[in-house]
Amino acid sequence: MQRSISFSEVYTFTLDDNGKALGIKRVAGEYLDQQEVMACINRWEFSGFAPKSRTNVSFTWQHALGWTEMKIISKDFIQTTLLNSEPGAVRE
């Protein structure tokens, strides 16, 4: 069923003094195993962010393409990682 839909999942959390995620919550989406995503995010470590920074991460799945984007957003920071995109594709 997941192969024939497009969706995004969004998670939010704050960062501790060492750049590790605290209080991870899913704020949008219903298709991914929430515990698996939270376990993955728990392995991440952010540097250069103020402690207690609110951070959001979104994952986008597009029908016929698979995972196409991961976006991390925090105060004064936005990083978009394009995944599984066609060479030369222009995205806005």
Tab-separated table of C-alpha atoms in Angstrom:
chain	number	residue	atom	x	y	z
A	1	MET	CA	0.000	0.000	0.000
A	2	GLN	CA	2.783	2.486	0.835
A	3	ARG	CA	4.216	2.140	-2.646
A	4	SER	CA	1.155	3.771	-4.195
A	5	ILE	CA	0.963	6.903	-2.010
A	6	SER	CA	2.972	10.028	-1.271
A	7	PHE	CA	3.363	11.329	2.272
A	8	SER	CA	5.497	13.257	4.733
A	9	GLU	CA	6.257	12.523	8.358
A	10	VAL	CA	7.306	15.325	10.719
A	11	TYR	CA	8.989	14.979	14.109
A	12	THR	CA	9.907	17.673	16.622
A	13	PHE	CA	12.326	17.681	19.567
A	14	THR	CA	14.615	19.887	21.637
A	15	LEU	CA	18.379	19.521	21.922
A	16	ASP	CA	20.296	18.902	25.116
A	17	ASP	CA	23.694	20.457	25.978
A	18	ASN	CA	25.447	17.784	23.867
A	19	GLY	CA	23.265	18.233	20.768
A	20	LYS	CA	21.217	15.074	21.365
A	21	ALA	CA	17.446	14.960	20.794
A	22	LEU	CA	15.099	15.107	23.801
A	23	GLY	CA	11.319	14.674	23.873
A	24	ILE	CA	10.894	13.439	20.309
A	25	LYS	CA	7.262	13.674	19.148
A	26	ARG	CA	5.595	12.916	15.840
A	27	VAL	CA	3.553	15.953	14.797
A	28	ALA	CA	2.427	14.798	11.343
A	29	GLY	CA	2.171	11.488	9.552
A	30	GLU	CA	0.994	7.981	10.255
A	31	TYR	CA	2.854	5.606	7.953
A	32	LEU	CA	6.258	5.081	9.575
A	33	ASP	CA	6.975	3.019	12.663
A	34	GLN	CA	7.234	5.822	15.212
A	35	GLN	CA	9.521	3.870	17.564
A	36	GLU	CA	11.927	3.070	14.728
A	37	VAL	CA	12.150	6.725	13.643
A	38	MET	CA	12.630	7.891	17.226
A	39	ALA	CA	15.427	5.324	17.731
A	40	CYS	CA	17.132	6.649	14.581
A	41	ILE	CA	16.849	10.314	15.646
A	42	ASN	CA	18.208	9.371	19.096
A	43	ARG	CA	21.483	8.390	17.383
A	44	TRP	CA	21.900	11.848	15.817
A	45	GLU	CA	24.106	14.546	17.323
A	46	PHE	CA	23.854	18.211	16.315
A	47	SER	CA	26.701	20.688	16.751
A	48	GLY	CA	26.574	24.480	16.673
A	49	PHE	CA	23.006	24.644	18.028
A	50	ALA	CA	22.094	26.345	21.293
A	51	PRO	CA	20.966	23.979	24.059
A	52	LYS	CA	17.184	23.603	24.214
A	53	SER	CA	16.865	24.536	20.536
A	54	ARG	CA	13.546	23.381	19.066
A	55	THR	CA	14.253	21.290	15.980
A	56	ASN	CA	11.943	19.730	13.390
A	57	VAL	CA	12.739	17.040	10.856
A	58	SER	CA	10.537	15.923	7.982
A	59	PHE	CA	10.846	12.901	5.720
A	60	THR	CA	9.062	12.826	2.344
A	61	TRP	CA	8.077	9.710	0.385
A	62	GLN	CA	6.833	10.108	-3.208
A	63	HIS	CA	5.006	7.450	-5.136
A	64	ALA	CA	7.208	5.781	-7.775
A	65	LEU	CA	10.346	7.543	-6.444
A	66	GLY	CA	10.679	6.464	-2.811
A	67	TRP	CA	12.319	8.714	-0.231
A	68	THR	CA	12.924	12.082	-1.863
A	69	GLU	CA	13.699	14.552	0.915
A	70	MET	CA	14.790	14.987	4.504
A	71	LYS	CA	14.540	18.502	5.901
A	72	ILE	CA	15.896	19.716	9.254
A	73	ILE	CA	14.655	23.068	10.535
A	74	SER	CA	15.700	24.992	13.635
A	75	LYS	CA	16.166	28.655	14.543
A	76	ASP	CA	18.335	30.268	11.854
A	77	PHE	CA	18.931	26.866	10.213
A	78	ILE	CA	17.321	24.949	7.346
A	79	GLN	CA	18.962	21.975	5.668
A	80	THR	CA	17.276	20.040	2.889
A	81	THR	CA	18.801	16.769	1.781
A	82	LEU	CA	17.496	15.499	-1.542
A	83	LEU	CA	17.307	11.741	-1.782
A	84	ASN	CA	16.621	9.532	-4.761
A	85	SER	CA	16.207	12.487	-7.137
A	86	GLU	CA	16.853	12.378	-10.846
A	87	PRO	CA	20.109	13.986	-12.078
A	88	GLY	CA	19.487	17.534	-13.281
A	89	ALA	CA	16.127	17.776	-11.509
A	90	VAL	CA	15.302	21.293	-10.346
A	91	ARG	CA	13.419	21.577	-7.056
A	92	GLU	CA	12.003	24.686	-5.444
